[in-house]
Structure formats: C-alpha cells, structure tokens
Coordinates of C-alpha atoms in Angstrom, one line a residue:
M1 CA 194.4 -96.0 -26.4
K2 CA 194.2 -97.3 -30.0
V3 CA 191.0 -99.0 -31.1
L4 CA 190.3 -100.8 -34.3
L5 CA 186.6 -101.0 -35.2
L6 CA 185.5 -103.7 -37.6
G7 CA 182.1 -103.5 -39.3
A8 CA 182.1 -99.7 -39.1
S9 CA 179.4 -99.3 -41.8
G10 CA 176.7 -101.4 -40.1
Q11 CA 173.9 -100.0 -38.0
L12 CA 175.8 -100.6 -34.8
G13 CA 179.2 -99.7 -36.3
W14 CA 177.8 -96.4 -37.5
Q15 CA 177.0 -95.5 -33.9
L16 CA 180.2 -97.0 -32.5
Q17 CA 182.2 -94.6 -34.7
R18 CA 180.9 -91.7 -32.7
S19 CA 180.9 -93.4 -29.3
L20 CA 184.5 -94.8 -29.6
S21 CA 185.9 -91.5 -31.0
L22 CA 185.1 -89.9 -27.7
V23 CA 187.3 -92.2 -25.7
A24 CA 190.0 -93.5 -28.0
D25 CA 192.2 -93.0 -31.1
C26 CA 190.2 -95.0 -33.6
H27 CA 190.7 -96.8 -36.9
F28 CA 187.5 -97.8 -38.8
L29 CA 187.2 -100.6 -41.3
T30 CA 184.0 -101.8 -43.1
R31 CA 183.2 -105.3 -44.1
A32 CA 184.2 -104.4 -47.6
Q33 CA 187.7 -103.4 -46.5
L34 CA 188.4 -106.6 -44.5
D35 CA 187.2 -110.0 -45.6
L36 CA 186.4 -111.9 -42.4
A37 CA 186.6 -115.2 -44.3
N38 CA 190.3 -114.5 -44.8
S39 CA 192.1 -115.5 -41.6
Q40 CA 195.5 -114.5 -42.9
A41 CA 194.2 -111.0 -43.7
I42 CA 192.9 -110.6 -40.2
Q43 CA 196.2 -111.7 -38.7
S44 CA 198.2 -109.4 -40.9
L45 CA 196.0 -106.4 -40.2
L46 CA 196.2 -106.9 -36.4
K47 CA 200.0 -107.4 -36.4
Q48 CA 200.4 -104.3 -38.5
L49 CA 198.1 -102.0 -36.5
Q50 CA 198.8 -103.4 -33.0
P51 CA 195.6 -102.0 -31.5
D52 CA 195.0 -102.0 -27.8
W53 CA 191.4 -103.0 -28.5
V54 CA 189.5 -104.5 -31.4
V55 CA 185.8 -103.8 -31.4
N56 CA 184.2 -106.4 -33.6
A57 CA 180.8 -105.2 -34.8
A58 CA 180.9 -107.2 -38.0
A59 CA 178.7 -110.3 -38.1
Y60 CA 176.7 -112.6 -40.4
T61 CA 173.2 -111.6 -39.3
A62 CA 170.9 -113.1 -41.9
V63 CA 169.1 -115.5 -39.5
D64 CA 167.0 -117.4 -42.1
K65 CA 169.8 -117.5 -44.7
A66 CA 172.2 -119.0 -42.2
E67 CA 170.1 -122.2 -42.2
S68 CA 171.3 -122.8 -45.8
E69 CA 174.8 -121.2 -45.3
P70 CA 175.9 -122.6 -41.9
A71 CA 179.6 -122.7 -43.0
L72 CA 179.7 -119.1 -44.0
A73 CA 177.9 -118.0 -40.8
T74 CA 180.4 -120.0 -38.8
Q75 CA 183.3 -118.6 -40.6
I76 CA 182.3 -115.0 -39.9
N77 CA 180.7 -115.4 -36.5
A78 CA 183.0 -118.0 -35.0
L79 CA 186.2 -118.6 -36.8
A80 CA 187.0 -114.9 -37.5
P81 CA 186.6 -113.9 -33.9
A82 CA 188.7 -116.9 -32.9
V83 CA 191.5 -115.7 -35.1
M84 CA 191.2 -112.1 -33.7
A85 CA 191.4 -113.4 -30.1
E86 CA 194.4 -115.6 -30.8
T87 CA 196.3 -112.9 -32.6
L88 CA 195.5 -110.2 -30.0
A89 CA 196.5 -112.5 -27.2
K90 CA 200.0 -112.8 -28.7
N91 CA 200.2 -109.0 -29.2
G92 CA 198.7 -108.0 -25.8
G93 CA 195.6 -106.6 -27.3
R94 CA 192.0 -107.0 -26.1
L95 CA 188.7 -107.9 -27.9
L96 CA 185.2 -106.5 -27.5
H97 CA 182.8 -108.7 -29.4
F98 CA 179.0 -108.5 -29.8
S99 CA 176.8 -111.6 -29.4
T100 CA 173.1 -112.3 -29.3
D101 CA 170.1 -113.3 -27.3
Y102 CA 169.7 -116.1 -29.8
V103 CA 172.2 -118.2 -27.9
F104 CA 169.3 -119.1 -25.6
N105 CA 166.3 -121.3 -26.6
G106 CA 163.7 -118.8 -25.4
Q107 CA 161.9 -121.3 -23.2
G108 CA 161.6 -119.2 -20.1
A109 CA 159.6 -116.4 -18.5
T110 CA 162.3 -114.5 -16.6
P111 CA 165.2 -112.4 -18.0
W112 CA 168.2 -114.6 -19.1
R113 CA 171.3 -114.3 -17.0
E114 CA 174.9 -114.6 -18.3
T115 CA 175.2 -117.9 -16.4
D116 CA 172.1 -119.6 -17.8
P117 CA 172.5 -122.6 -20.0
T118 CA 172.8 -121.8 -23.7
A119 CA 170.8 -123.8 -26.4
P120 CA 170.5 -122.0 -29.7
L121 CA 167.5 -122.8 -31.9
N122 CA 169.0 -122.0 -35.2
Q123 CA 172.3 -121.9 -37.1
Y124 CA 172.8 -118.2 -36.6
G125 CA 172.6 -118.6 -32.8
A126 CA 174.9 -121.6 -32.9
S127 CA 177.5 -119.7 -34.9
K128 CA 177.4 -116.8 -32.5
L129 CA 177.7 -119.2 -29.5
A130 CA 180.7 -120.9 -31.1
G131 CA 182.3 -117.4 -31.4
E132 CA 181.7 -116.8 -27.7
Q133 CA 183.2 -120.1 -26.8
A134 CA 186.3 -119.6 -29.0
I135 CA 187.0 -116.1 -27.5
T136 CA 186.4 -117.4 -23.9
A137 CA 188.8 -120.3 -24.5
S138 CA 191.5 -118.0 -25.8
Q139 CA 194.1 -116.2 -23.7
C140 CA 192.9 -112.9 -25.0
Q141 CA 191.4 -110.4 -22.5
H142 CA 187.9 -109.7 -23.8
L143 CA 184.4 -108.4 -23.3
I144 CA 181.5 -110.3 -25.0
L145 CA 178.3 -108.2 -25.0
R146 CA 175.1 -110.1 -25.7
T147 CA 172.2 -108.0 -26.9
G148 CA 169.1 -108.3 -29.0
W149 CA 166.4 -106.5 -31.0
V150 CA 168.8 -103.8 -32.0
Y151 CA 167.4 -100.9 -34.0
G152 CA 168.3 -97.4 -34.9
E153 CA 168.0 -94.6 -37.4
N154 CA 170.1 -96.3 -40.1
G155 CA 170.4 -99.8 -41.5
Q156 CA 168.0 -102.6 -42.0
N157 CA 166.0 -103.1 -38.8
F158 CA 162.5 -103.5 -37.5
F159 CA 162.1 -99.8 -36.7
N160 CA 163.0 -98.7 -40.2
T161 CA 160.9 -101.5 -41.8
M162 CA 157.8 -100.3 -39.9
R163 CA 158.4 -96.7 -41.0
Q164 CA 158.7 -97.7 -44.6
L165 CA 155.6 -100.0 -44.4
A166 CA 153.6 -97.1 -42.9
K167 CA 153.9 -95.4 -46.3
T168 CA 152.5 -98.2 -48.4
R169 CA 150.3 -100.5 -46.3
S170 CA 146.8 -100.1 -45.1
T171 CA 146.9 -103.3 -42.9
L172 CA 149.8 -105.1 -41.4
S173 CA 150.2 -108.4 -39.4
V174 CA 152.9 -108.6 -36.7
V175 CA 153.7 -111.4 -34.4
D176 CA 152.7 -110.9 -30.7
D177 CA 154.2 -114.0 -29.1
Q178 CA 157.9 -113.2 -29.3
I179 CA 159.1 -111.1 -26.3
G180 CA 162.2 -109.1 -26.1
A181 CA 163.7 -105.6 -25.4
P182 CA 164.1 -103.3 -28.3
T183 CA 167.6 -101.8 -27.9
W184 CA 168.7 -98.5 -29.5
S185 CA 172.0 -98.9 -31.3
R186 CA 173.3 -95.6 -29.9
H187 CA 172.8 -96.7 -26.3
L188 CA 174.4 -100.0 -27.0
A189 CA 177.4 -98.2 -28.6
D190 CA 177.7 -95.7 -25.8
T191 CA 177.7 -98.5 -23.2
A192 CA 180.3 -100.5 -25.1
A193 CA 182.6 -97.5 -25.2
Q194 CA 182.3 -96.9 -21.5
M195 CA 183.0 -100.6 -20.7
L196 CA 186.0 -100.5 -22.9
R197 CA 187.3 -97.3 -21.2
H198 CA 186.7 -98.7 -17.7
F199 CA 187.6 -102.3 -18.4
Q200 CA 187.8 -104.5 -15.3
Q201 CA 188.1 -108.2 -16.3
S202 CA 187.2 -110.5 -19.1
G203 CA 183.6 -111.8 -19.3
I204 CA 180.2 -112.0 -20.9
Y205 CA 177.7 -109.2 -20.2
H206 CA 174.1 -108.7 -21.2
V207 CA 173.5 -105.2 -22.6
S208 CA 169.9 -104.4 -23.6
A209 CA 167.2 -101.9 -23.0
S210 CA 165.2 -102.1 -19.8
G211 CA 161.6 -103.4 -20.0
Q212 CA 160.1 -105.8 -22.4
T213 CA 157.5 -106.0 -25.2
S214 CA 156.4 -108.0 -28.2
W215 CA 157.1 -107.2 -31.9
Y216 CA 153.4 -106.3 -32.2
Q217 CA 153.5 -103.9 -29.3
F218 CA 156.7 -102.4 -30.5
A219 CA 155.1 -101.8 -33.9
K220 CA 152.1 -100.3 -32.2
A221 CA 154.2 -97.9 -30.3
I222 CA 156.0 -96.8 -33.5
F223 CA 152.8 -96.3 -35.4
E224 CA 151.2 -94.4 -32.5
A225 CA 154.1 -91.9 -32.6
L226 CA 153.8 -91.6 -36.3
S227 CA 150.1 -91.0 -36.0
Q228 CA 150.7 -88.2 -33.5
Q229 CA 153.0 -86.6 -36.1
G230 CA 150.0 -86.6 -38.5
H231 CA 151.1 -89.5 -40.7
N232 CA 148.7 -92.2 -42.0
I233 CA 149.3 -95.6 -40.3
P234 CA 148.2 -99.1 -41.2
L235 CA 145.7 -101.1 -39.2
L236 CA 147.7 -103.6 -37.1
E237 CA 146.8 -107.2 -36.5
A238 CA 148.4 -109.3 -33.8
V239 CA 149.3 -112.8 -35.0
T240 CA 151.3 -115.8 -33.7
S241 CA 154.6 -117.1 -35.0
N242 CA 152.8 -120.2 -36.3
D243 CA 150.7 -118.0 -38.5
Y244 CA 153.8 -116.7 -40.2
P245 CA 156.5 -119.5 -39.9
A246 CA 160.1 -118.5 -40.7
I247 CA 162.8 -120.7 -42.1
A248 CA 164.8 -120.4 -38.8
Q249 CA 163.1 -120.8 -35.5
R250 CA 163.2 -117.8 -33.2
P251 CA 163.2 -117.8 -29.4
A252 CA 159.9 -116.9 -27.8
Y253 CA 161.3 -115.1 -24.8
S254 CA 164.7 -113.4 -25.2
V255 CA 164.7 -110.7 -22.6
L256 CA 168.2 -110.3 -21.1
S257 CA 169.0 -109.5 -17.5
N258 CA 171.2 -106.5 -17.1
Q259 CA 172.0 -107.0 -13.4
K260 CA 175.6 -108.0 -13.9
L261 CA 176.2 -104.8 -16.1
K262 CA 174.7 -102.7 -13.3
E263 CA 176.7 -104.4 -10.6
H264 CA 180.1 -104.4 -12.3
Y265 CA 179.9 -101.1 -14.3
D266 CA 177.1 -99.2 -12.7
L267 CA 175.5 -98.9 -16.2
C268 CA 171.8 -99.3 -17.1
L269 CA 170.1 -98.7 -20.4
P270 CA 166.8 -96.7 -20.3
D271 CA 163.4 -98.3 -20.8
W272 CA 162.8 -99.2 -24.5
R273 CA 159.8 -96.8 -24.6
Q274 CA 161.9 -93.8 -23.6
S275 CA 164.6 -94.8 -26.1
L276 CA 162.0 -95.1 -28.9
Q277 CA 160.9 -91.5 -28.2
W278 CA 164.4 -90.3 -28.5
V279 CA 165.0 -92.2 -31.8
L280 CA 161.8 -90.8 -33.2
Q281 CA 162.9 -87.3 -32.3
S282 CA 166.3 -87.8 -34.0
V283 CA 165.0 -88.9 -37.4
A284 CA 163.2 -87.1 -40.1
L285 CA 159.9 -88.9 -40.0
P286 CA 158.4 -90.0 -43.4

C-alpha cells in the first residue's frame, strides 16, 4: 500500500510519519514542498505518484487570521482537498482528511455526534466544513476525521505554550468556559493509521481523547505535573472568554462523541489525563 502524506512537518504530520510507516510504503511532503494553493501542482503530483491513499495533514489553522484571510483559508482547507478528492477518484485512490470540532457552534452540553447539524462560528470552521462537503460530494473513497484541541511534543500548541510560559511568568490567566478534550497527536496519528489499514467505508468519524476539561483545567494539570518535577510554576487565574475576547469566536463546548469510532473500528483513545502523563514523560521538561 502506497501512502502520500501531505503536511509532514506539522505537529500531526510529524507523528503520522511514524504511524504510517508501520503500515504502508510512505512518501512524505511538507507544505514547503507542495503549494496547496496551486491546484495544477496537486493534480500533477497525484497523477505522477498514483498513491493508494493520500493523508492530508496540511491545513490553514490560524483561526484568528482566517477572519481577514477567508479566501486563503478556503483555498487551503476546502479547494485543495476538493482537487485531491477529484483527482484520486479518477485514479482509484482514497483520501484521509482531518477536520475540526469548529464545524459546530458549541451551543450544547453533550458530546457532538457526526450526524449533528454543523454551524461554524468563524471563517476557519467554515473553510474546514466546506472541505468536508467537497470531499463527501466527490466520488472519492474517503475518511474524514474530526478532532480538536490537538497537542504534542512538537509544534505550536497549548501544551508547549504553557511549558514556555512556566519559565517566564509568575501569574497567568486562562479561560475556563471553553470545554473540549485535549488530544495527543500521537494517539490521533496511530488511530488514523489503523483506520486506513482497516478501511471499511467512506464517512466522517470523530477522533478525540476521552473525557473533557477546560483550557484552565488543562493548564492546571500541566503545571501540577511540572511542579512535581521541581519546576517553578505561575499562579493560575480562571477567566471567561469575555474577559479576553479573540478576533474569531470559539465554540464553548466542542467535546466530540467517539461512539461511531468504537462501533465501526473498535478503537477508543485514552482519557486526556492519562495521555497528558505519557506526553510529559516523553519530553525533556524545561
């Protein structure tokens, strides 16, 4: 099985390199090596390589910046995946694409299911939803994996930001009214590789850690672990989203139900607390 991984240098792509190499013959490309704004380049590459699967881990993820760059966000998150799907459909290839909890409006109190109505609050979410819709409408066999709150040892993410701030800050305010499930990029990558290997049928699946928490409680858990390692930590203050308004509105509740994943693939990611402990053990703490 030949797999082409796009976005190989990102925090998820970095983990996917390892996970996919265990199940397939892989070709890795970074964002710098393939311009996703160039539809012709995408078509030419796929026709040349003829992969069995394309795993698209490349995305426009600057949520706030997308409000002022909606066309670019749409090009990368919607139009590029559409070109991939259309080209692969002609060549008999399949597409595994990552999407987001931001396709929902967050106005709920129970984990979101794949069949729940979508209503993104911002341009980033809208662009990702458009990508989902384009892939679903194509004749390409596909897996669309929605996830959220992804973090890991490398890349720009909440976990690494907190580790860095612990070195320089004595106090820190973190929002406590946005609820989600912090998902380790390694577990997400491993799950994607297993789903690709045991592909059943096209569809959308939610793939995230078990449990739920707020950004404040996530930060608290990170700092408690750092403190146990003997590091100085800042004094945390819980605040509301209104106290620190962002350019792009975020969903208040973005926990995803993994029931379909369990039923179809017998896969279930561990609780976010357990995953966090594994991540902390795998990094050289500051």
